[in-house]
Short mmCIF file of C-alpha atoms and ligand atoms in Angstrom, two decimals:
data_model
loop_
_atom_site.label_atom_id
_atom_site.label_comp_id
_atom_site.label_asym_id
_atom_site.label_seq_id
_atom_site.Cartn_x
_atom_site.Cartn_y
_atom_site.Cartn_z
CA MET A 1222 3.01 -41.15 18.95
CA ALA A 1223 2.54 -39.11 15.75
CA ARG A 1224 0.53 -35.93 16.33
CA GLY A 1225 1.28 -33.60 13.42
CA ILE A 1226 1.92 -30.53 15.56
CA GLY A 1227 2.36 -27.00 14.21
CA ASN A 1228 6.09 -26.56 14.61
CA LYS A 1229 8.76 -29.13 15.16
CA VAL A 1230 10.30 -28.86 18.61
CA THR A 1231 14.06 -28.49 18.30
CA ILE A 1232 16.21 -30.22 20.92
CA VAL A 1233 19.59 -28.55 21.00
CA GLY A 1234 22.73 -30.08 22.50
CA CYS A 1235 24.57 -27.25 24.25
CA GLY A 1236 27.84 -29.06 24.97
CA PRO A 1237 29.45 -29.40 28.39
CA GLY A 1238 28.77 -25.87 29.61
CA SER A 1239 31.19 -23.37 28.11
CA VAL A 1240 29.85 -21.30 25.20
CA GLY A 1241 33.04 -22.15 23.30
CA TYR A 1242 31.66 -25.67 22.78
CA ILE A 1243 28.28 -24.62 21.37
CA THR A 1244 28.04 -25.22 17.62
CA LEU A 1245 27.04 -22.51 15.13
CA LYS A 1246 23.98 -24.56 14.17
CA ALA A 1247 22.89 -24.73 17.83
CA LEU A 1248 23.33 -20.96 18.23
CA LYS A 1249 21.28 -20.27 15.10
CA ARG A 1250 18.39 -22.40 16.35
CA ILE A 1251 18.53 -20.78 19.81
CA GLN A 1252 18.45 -17.28 18.32
CA GLU A 1253 15.31 -18.20 16.31
CA ALA A 1254 13.40 -19.40 19.40
CA ASP A 1255 10.05 -18.05 20.59
CA VAL A 1256 10.34 -20.21 23.71
CA LEU A 1257 13.55 -21.57 25.28
CA VAL A 1258 13.23 -24.47 27.72
CA GLY A 1259 16.23 -25.54 29.79
CA SER A 1260 17.91 -25.77 33.17
CA ARG A 1261 18.78 -22.47 34.87
CA ARG A 1262 22.43 -23.13 34.05
CA LEU A 1263 21.80 -23.57 30.32
CA LEU A 1264 19.29 -20.69 30.04
CA GLY A 1265 21.92 -18.51 31.73
CA LEU A 1266 24.24 -19.04 28.75
CA PHE A 1267 21.89 -16.99 26.53
CA PRO A 1268 20.93 -13.78 28.39
CA GLU A 1269 20.68 -11.85 25.10
CA VAL A 1270 18.04 -14.16 23.56
CA ARG A 1271 14.66 -12.47 23.87
CA ALA A 1272 12.55 -15.63 23.84
CA GLU A 1273 10.16 -16.63 26.63
CA LYS A 1274 12.22 -18.80 29.02
CA LEU A 1275 10.88 -21.83 30.88
CA VAL A 1276 13.03 -23.37 33.60
CA LEU A 1277 13.37 -27.14 33.43
CA GLY A 1278 13.84 -28.81 36.82
CA LYS A 1279 11.73 -31.10 38.96
CA ASN A 1280 8.78 -30.05 36.73
CA TYR A 1281 10.26 -32.07 33.84
CA LEU A 1282 7.21 -34.33 33.41
CA PRO A 1283 4.39 -31.70 33.41
CA LEU A 1284 6.62 -29.51 31.23
CA LEU A 1285 6.35 -32.09 28.43
CA GLY A 1286 2.64 -31.24 28.00
CA LYS A 1287 3.42 -27.53 27.98
CA ILE A 1288 6.13 -28.00 25.34
CA ALA A 1289 3.62 -29.93 23.21
CA SER A 1290 0.87 -27.30 23.48
CA LEU A 1291 3.20 -24.32 22.97
CA SER A 1292 4.68 -25.89 19.84
CA ALA A 1293 1.30 -25.61 18.08
CA ARG A 1294 1.84 -21.84 17.85
CA LYS A 1295 5.47 -21.18 18.70
CA LYS A 1296 8.99 -22.23 17.87
CA VAL A 1297 10.05 -24.12 20.99
CA ILE A 1298 13.71 -24.95 21.58
CA VAL A 1299 14.65 -27.40 24.34
CA LEU A 1300 18.21 -27.03 25.61
CA VAL A 1301 20.02 -30.08 26.94
CA SER A 1302 23.60 -30.44 28.12
CA GLY A 1303 26.16 -32.29 26.02
CA ASP A 1304 24.60 -34.30 23.21
CA PRO A 1305 20.81 -34.92 23.13
CA GLY A 1306 21.29 -38.59 22.24
CA PHE A 1307 23.31 -39.38 25.34
CA PHE A 1308 21.40 -39.75 28.66
CA SER A 1309 19.22 -36.66 28.22
CA TYR A 1310 15.72 -35.17 28.46
CA ALA A 1311 15.54 -35.54 24.66
CA LYS A 1312 14.33 -39.13 25.09
CA LEU A 1313 11.23 -38.03 27.05
CA VAL A 1314 10.49 -35.19 24.61
CA ILE A 1315 10.73 -37.53 21.61
CA ASN A 1316 8.55 -40.16 23.35
CA LYS A 1317 5.93 -37.50 24.06
CA LEU A 1318 5.90 -35.74 20.67
CA GLY A 1319 7.02 -38.42 18.22
CA LYS A 1320 10.32 -38.23 16.37
CA GLU A 1321 8.63 -36.76 13.28
CA ASN A 1322 7.74 -33.72 15.38
CA CYS A 1323 11.26 -33.17 16.70
CA GLU A 1324 14.47 -31.83 15.22
CA ILE A 1325 17.68 -32.81 17.00
CA VAL A 1326 20.79 -30.66 16.89
CA PRO A 1327 23.78 -32.67 18.17
CA GLY A 1328 26.16 -31.25 20.74
CA ILE A 1329 29.57 -32.07 22.14
CA SER A 1330 29.21 -34.59 24.94
CA SER A 1331 30.91 -34.41 28.34
CA VAL A 1332 32.44 -37.83 27.61
CA GLN A 1333 34.10 -36.50 24.45
CA LEU A 1334 35.72 -33.76 26.51
CA ALA A 1335 36.75 -36.20 29.24
CA PHE A 1336 38.51 -38.56 26.81
CA ALA A 1337 40.10 -35.62 25.00
CA ALA A 1338 41.37 -34.30 28.36
CA ILE A 1339 43.10 -37.59 29.18
CA GLY A 1340 44.37 -38.05 25.62
CA ARG A 1341 42.76 -41.43 24.97
CA PRO A 1342 40.46 -42.62 22.15
CA TRP A 1343 36.94 -43.58 23.25
CA ASN A 1344 35.79 -45.89 20.44
CA ASP A 1345 36.18 -48.94 22.74
CA ALA A 1346 34.56 -47.34 25.79
CA HIS A 1347 31.46 -48.50 27.63
CA PHE A 1348 29.15 -45.94 29.28
CA VAL A 1349 27.09 -46.01 32.47
CA SER A 1350 25.16 -43.16 34.07
CA LEU A 1351 24.79 -42.88 37.85
CA HIS A 1352 23.21 -39.42 37.39
CA GLY A 1353 20.25 -39.75 39.78
CA ARG A 1354 20.38 -43.57 39.56
CA LYS A 1355 22.25 -45.44 42.29
CA SER A 1356 20.45 -48.55 40.99
CA GLU A 1357 22.98 -48.70 38.12
CA LEU A 1358 25.83 -49.65 40.49
CA PRO A 1359 25.64 -53.43 39.77
CA ARG A 1360 25.77 -52.78 36.01
CA LEU A 1361 28.71 -50.47 36.52
CA ALA A 1362 30.63 -53.09 38.52
CA GLU A 1363 30.01 -55.68 35.77
CA ALA A 1364 31.21 -53.25 33.11
CA ILE A 1365 34.38 -52.36 35.03
CA LYS A 1366 35.17 -56.07 35.51
CA ASN A 1367 34.74 -56.87 31.82
CA ARG A 1368 35.79 -53.78 29.85
CA ASP A 1369 39.10 -51.96 29.41
CA ALA A 1370 37.53 -48.49 29.43
CA VAL A 1371 34.35 -47.47 31.26
CA ALA A 1372 33.11 -43.89 31.49
CA VAL A 1373 30.67 -43.05 34.28
CA LEU A 1374 28.43 -39.99 34.41
CA ASN A 1375 27.95 -38.86 37.98
CA ASP A 1376 26.51 -35.97 39.98
CA SER A 1377 26.28 -35.94 43.75
CA THR A 1378 24.20 -39.17 43.75
CA VAL A 1379 27.17 -41.42 44.57
CA SER A 1380 30.28 -40.10 46.35
CA PRO A 1381 33.71 -41.38 45.24
CA GLY A 1382 34.19 -42.95 48.70
CA PHE A 1383 30.91 -44.88 48.49
CA LEU A 1384 31.66 -45.95 44.92
CA CYS A 1385 35.12 -47.26 45.87
CA ARG A 1386 33.78 -49.26 48.80
CA TYR A 1387 31.12 -50.76 46.52
CA LEU A 1388 33.60 -51.68 43.77
CA ARG A 1389 36.04 -53.22 46.25
CA LYS A 1390 33.23 -55.30 47.74
CA GLU A 1391 32.63 -56.56 44.19
CA GLY A 1392 36.28 -57.68 44.06
CA ILE A 1393 37.47 -54.92 41.72
CA LYS A 1394 41.06 -53.74 42.11
CA GLY A 1395 44.02 -52.47 40.10
CA LYS A 1396 42.17 -49.89 38.01
CA ARG A 1397 43.40 -46.48 36.95
CA VAL A 1398 40.74 -43.81 37.45
CA TYR A 1399 40.42 -40.35 35.98
CA LEU A 1400 38.06 -37.99 37.76
CA CYS A 1401 37.05 -35.19 35.35
CA GLU A 1402 34.97 -32.51 37.09
CA ASN A 1403 33.13 -29.50 35.64
CA LEU A 1404 34.64 -29.90 32.19
CA SER A 1405 35.08 -26.68 30.19
CA LEU A 1406 33.95 -24.58 33.18
CA GLN A 1407 36.06 -22.27 35.34
CA ASN A 1408 36.31 -24.86 38.11
CA GLU A 1409 37.34 -27.70 35.76
CA ARG A 1410 39.60 -30.25 37.46
CA ILE A 1411 41.07 -33.47 36.07
CA ARG A 1412 42.78 -35.92 38.41
CA GLU A 1413 44.49 -39.26 37.80
CA LEU A 1414 43.91 -41.63 40.73
CA ASP A 1415 43.79 -45.27 41.74
CA LEU A 1416 40.96 -46.88 43.71
CA SER A 1417 42.66 -46.14 47.07
CA SER A 1418 43.17 -42.46 46.35
CA LEU A 1419 39.68 -42.17 44.81
CA ALA A 1420 38.24 -43.45 48.10
CA GLU A 1421 39.80 -40.46 49.90
CA THR A 1422 38.62 -37.91 47.32
CA GLU A 1423 35.76 -35.43 47.42
CA ALA A 1424 34.10 -34.65 44.08
CA GLU A 1425 32.41 -31.35 43.31
CA GLY A 1426 29.62 -30.74 40.82
CA MET A 1427 29.23 -32.71 37.59
CA SER A 1428 31.79 -35.33 36.76
CA VAL A 1429 32.82 -38.00 34.32
CA MET A 1430 34.91 -40.80 35.81
CA ILE A 1431 36.93 -43.01 33.51
CA PHE A 1432 38.02 -46.45 34.73
CA LEU A 1433 40.87 -48.04 32.75
CA SER A 1434 42.44 -51.48 33.06
CA GLU A 1435 46.11 -51.08 33.95
C1 SAM B 1412 21.75 -35.82 32.39
S1 SAM B 1412 23.41 -36.24 32.03
C2 SAM B 1412 23.61 -35.42 30.50
C3 SAM B 1412 24.76 -35.94 29.66
C4 SAM B 1412 24.90 -35.11 28.39
N1 SAM B 1412 23.81 -35.37 27.47
C5 SAM B 1412 26.22 -35.32 27.69
O1 SAM B 1412 26.25 -35.71 26.51
O2 SAM B 1412 27.25 -35.03 28.32
C6 SAM B 1412 24.26 -35.18 33.15
C7 SAM B 1412 25.62 -35.73 33.50
O3 SAM B 1412 26.54 -35.42 32.43
C8 SAM B 1412 27.83 -35.19 32.97
N2 SAM B 1412 28.24 -33.83 32.62
C9 SAM B 1412 27.53 -32.91 31.93
N3 SAM B 1412 28.25 -31.77 31.78
C10 SAM B 1412 29.45 -32.00 32.39
C11 SAM B 1412 30.63 -31.22 32.59
N4 SAM B 1412 30.73 -29.97 32.13
N5 SAM B 1412 31.66 -31.78 33.27
C12 SAM B 1412 31.59 -33.04 33.74
N6 SAM B 1412 30.50 -33.82 33.58
C13 SAM B 1412 29.44 -33.30 32.92
C14 SAM B 1412 27.72 -35.36 34.48
O4 SAM B 1412 28.05 -36.70 34.77
C15 SAM B 1412 26.25 -35.09 34.72
O5 SAM B 1412 25.82 -35.69 35.93
#
């Protein structure tokens, strides 16, 4: 809904987590902030920025109202991981404020890093997010049956073992799987697996899984 607020709220994509993947444009906007809003992890990337810092967590809905009211007087920057246009808080901020009251600074997405890590183009890929949404499992199974390349965003919502059992029950077999964990971070790990070995695997932290037809 259009409101005509004082300052545009800038939503900045911070990339997958390492400062090396933050763009110069993103850094410039962050350094100009009066108020920085973001997860503890993202705020922790900018200890030198002297802005007021608001932690985004389970308070994400009430925080929308605060972002709106602060933006009347202050330059508010909302930090999101990866790219704002890809499964992020940006959607809620834009719905609340109206797109004319938001500026979006793109970032490098976790899926870009995952495909770069396995050396495969991603223009034909299909994307599903299980991040906090187990209910997407049926859509994921359909995608894996019908597409050559499917990238899945996951946190600890669905374990690899549970996912494998589910996919097998759906009749899926013979897929190559890449499990890309904590991309760009110190504990980054990229493993090439099949469905049997994925079933035996523990995943740690944030991950992108890529399912490829063999
Ligand atoms: C709320 S979504 C945000 C996606 C983000 N907008 C993007 O473009 O990457 C969070 C999910 O992104 C993925 N993700 C974000 N950063 C990651 C990283 N450094 N390594 C692996 N996966 C990551 C994980 O699947 C995580 O559960």
